[in-house]
Coordinates of C-alpha atoms in Angstrom, one line a residue:
M8 CA 90.2 120.1 212.8
R9 CA 92.0 121.8 210.2
L10 CA 94.5 124.3 211.3
G11 CA 96.0 125.6 208.3
N12 CA 99.6 125.8 207.2
F13 CA 101.8 126.3 210.1
S14 CA 104.9 128.6 210.9
V15 CA 106.8 129.8 213.4
S16 CA 107.3 133.7 214.2
L17 CA 110.3 134.2 215.9
A18 CA 110.7 137.6 217.4
V19 CA 114.4 139.4 216.2
K20 CA 116.7 142.0 217.3
D21 CA 118.1 142.9 213.7
L22 CA 115.7 141.9 210.9
K23 CA 118.6 141.5 208.2
A24 CA 121.0 139.6 210.5
S25 CA 118.2 136.8 211.5
R26 CA 117.5 137.2 207.9
E27 CA 121.2 136.8 206.0
F28 CA 121.2 133.4 208.9
Y29 CA 118.5 131.8 208.0
E30 CA 119.2 132.1 204.4
K31 CA 122.8 130.2 205.4
L32 CA 120.2 127.6 206.7
G33 CA 119.4 127.5 202.9
F34 CA 115.9 129.0 203.7
K35 CA 114.9 132.0 200.7
V36 CA 112.9 135.3 201.3
V37 CA 109.4 134.4 200.1
G38 CA 107.4 137.6 201.6
G39 CA 107.6 140.3 203.7
N40 CA 108.4 144.0 203.8
G41 CA 112.3 143.6 204.5
R42 CA 112.0 146.0 207.4
H43 CA 109.9 145.3 210.0
F44 CA 109.5 141.0 208.7
S45 CA 110.2 138.7 205.8
I46 CA 108.7 135.7 205.6
L47 CA 111.1 132.8 204.6
Q48 CA 110.7 128.7 203.9
N49 CA 113.0 126.1 202.6
E50 CA 111.8 122.2 201.4
S51 CA 109.4 121.6 204.3
A52 CA 109.5 124.8 207.0
T53 CA 108.0 128.6 207.3
I54 CA 109.8 130.7 209.3
G55 CA 108.4 134.4 209.6
L56 CA 110.9 136.6 211.3
F57 CA 109.9 139.9 213.1
Q58 CA 111.2 142.8 214.2
G59 CA 109.9 145.0 216.7
M60 CA 105.8 143.1 216.5
F61 CA 106.2 140.3 219.3
D62 CA 107.8 140.1 222.5
K63 CA 107.9 136.2 222.1
N64 CA 107.9 134.0 219.9
I65 CA 105.0 132.5 218.3
L66 CA 103.7 129.7 216.9
T67 CA 101.5 130.7 213.7
F68 CA 99.0 128.4 213.0
N69 CA 96.7 129.9 209.1
P70 CA 93.2 128.5 209.0
G71 CA 92.3 128.8 204.9
W72 CA 95.9 128.3 203.3
D73 CA 98.3 126.1 202.1
R74 CA 102.4 126.5 202.5
A75 CA 102.1 128.5 199.6
C76 CA 99.6 131.4 201.0
T77 CA 97.1 130.3 198.8
T78 CA 93.4 129.6 200.0
L79 CA 91.9 126.8 200.2
S80 CA 88.8 125.5 199.0
E81 CA 87.7 123.5 202.0
F82 CA 89.1 124.9 205.9
D83 CA 87.5 125.2 209.0
D84 CA 86.7 128.9 210.1
V85 CA 88.4 130.6 213.0
R86 CA 86.1 131.3 214.5
D87 CA 84.1 127.6 214.7
I88 CA 88.2 126.7 215.7
Q89 CA 87.4 129.2 218.3
R90 CA 85.1 127.7 219.5
V91 CA 86.0 123.7 219.8
F92 CA 88.6 125.2 221.7
L93 CA 86.4 127.3 223.9
N94 CA 84.2 124.3 224.9
S95 CA 87.6 122.0 225.2
G96 CA 88.1 124.0 228.4
L97 CA 90.3 126.3 226.5
A98 CA 91.3 130.1 227.9
L99 CA 92.1 132.4 225.6
T100 CA 94.1 135.6 225.7
T101 CA 92.5 137.4 222.3
K102 CA 89.0 136.6 220.7
A103 CA 87.9 136.2 217.0
D104 CA 84.9 138.5 217.3
E105 CA 81.5 135.8 216.2
S106 CA 79.8 138.3 215.1
T107 CA 82.2 138.9 211.7
S108 CA 83.2 136.2 208.9
G109 CA 86.5 136.4 206.7
P110 CA 89.8 137.4 208.1
A111 CA 90.1 137.2 211.9
S112 CA 92.4 135.8 214.5
F113 CA 92.8 134.9 218.3
T114 CA 95.8 133.9 220.6
L115 CA 96.1 131.3 223.7
V116 CA 99.1 130.2 225.9
D117 CA 100.3 126.5 226.5
P118 CA 101.4 125.7 229.8
D119 CA 105.2 126.3 229.1
G120 CA 104.0 129.9 228.0
N121 CA 104.8 129.8 224.4
Q122 CA 102.1 132.1 222.6
I123 CA 100.0 130.5 220.0
L124 CA 98.2 132.4 217.4
I125 CA 95.9 131.4 214.9
D126 CA 95.5 133.8 212.2
Q127 CA 93.0 134.2 209.2
H128 CA 93.8 135.1 206.7
A129 CA 91.7 134.2 203.7
P130 CA 87.9 134.6 203.4
S131 CA 85.4 132.2 205.1
P132 CA 84.7 129.0 203.8
S133 CA 81.4 129.0 201.9
K134 CA 79.4 126.2 203.9

């Protein structure tokens, strides 16, 4: 199963202070609106900083995207991944609408309470 690009989405209290901190660690801003969220990358990691958008940190996977947010030619659609998770007995906290195609998301929580977001921004792959 291909979950796509991975990043950590951090709930921060002060976007500017957090961005400046991670920039000192060598990260560079590659996206975001600069007011509520910023996306930063270094050579091998992607971090999203989100102020006032989430209660907790979230592990994020983006089916259909590579690290540069470029749409992949082949990938597993978020609804297919959701079906695999449900068939394996995982409980989801939100679900993607099975009657749709294209961008969608679902969430689940690991045994330690860590939130996981499977968030597809790309159009559904052709089958």
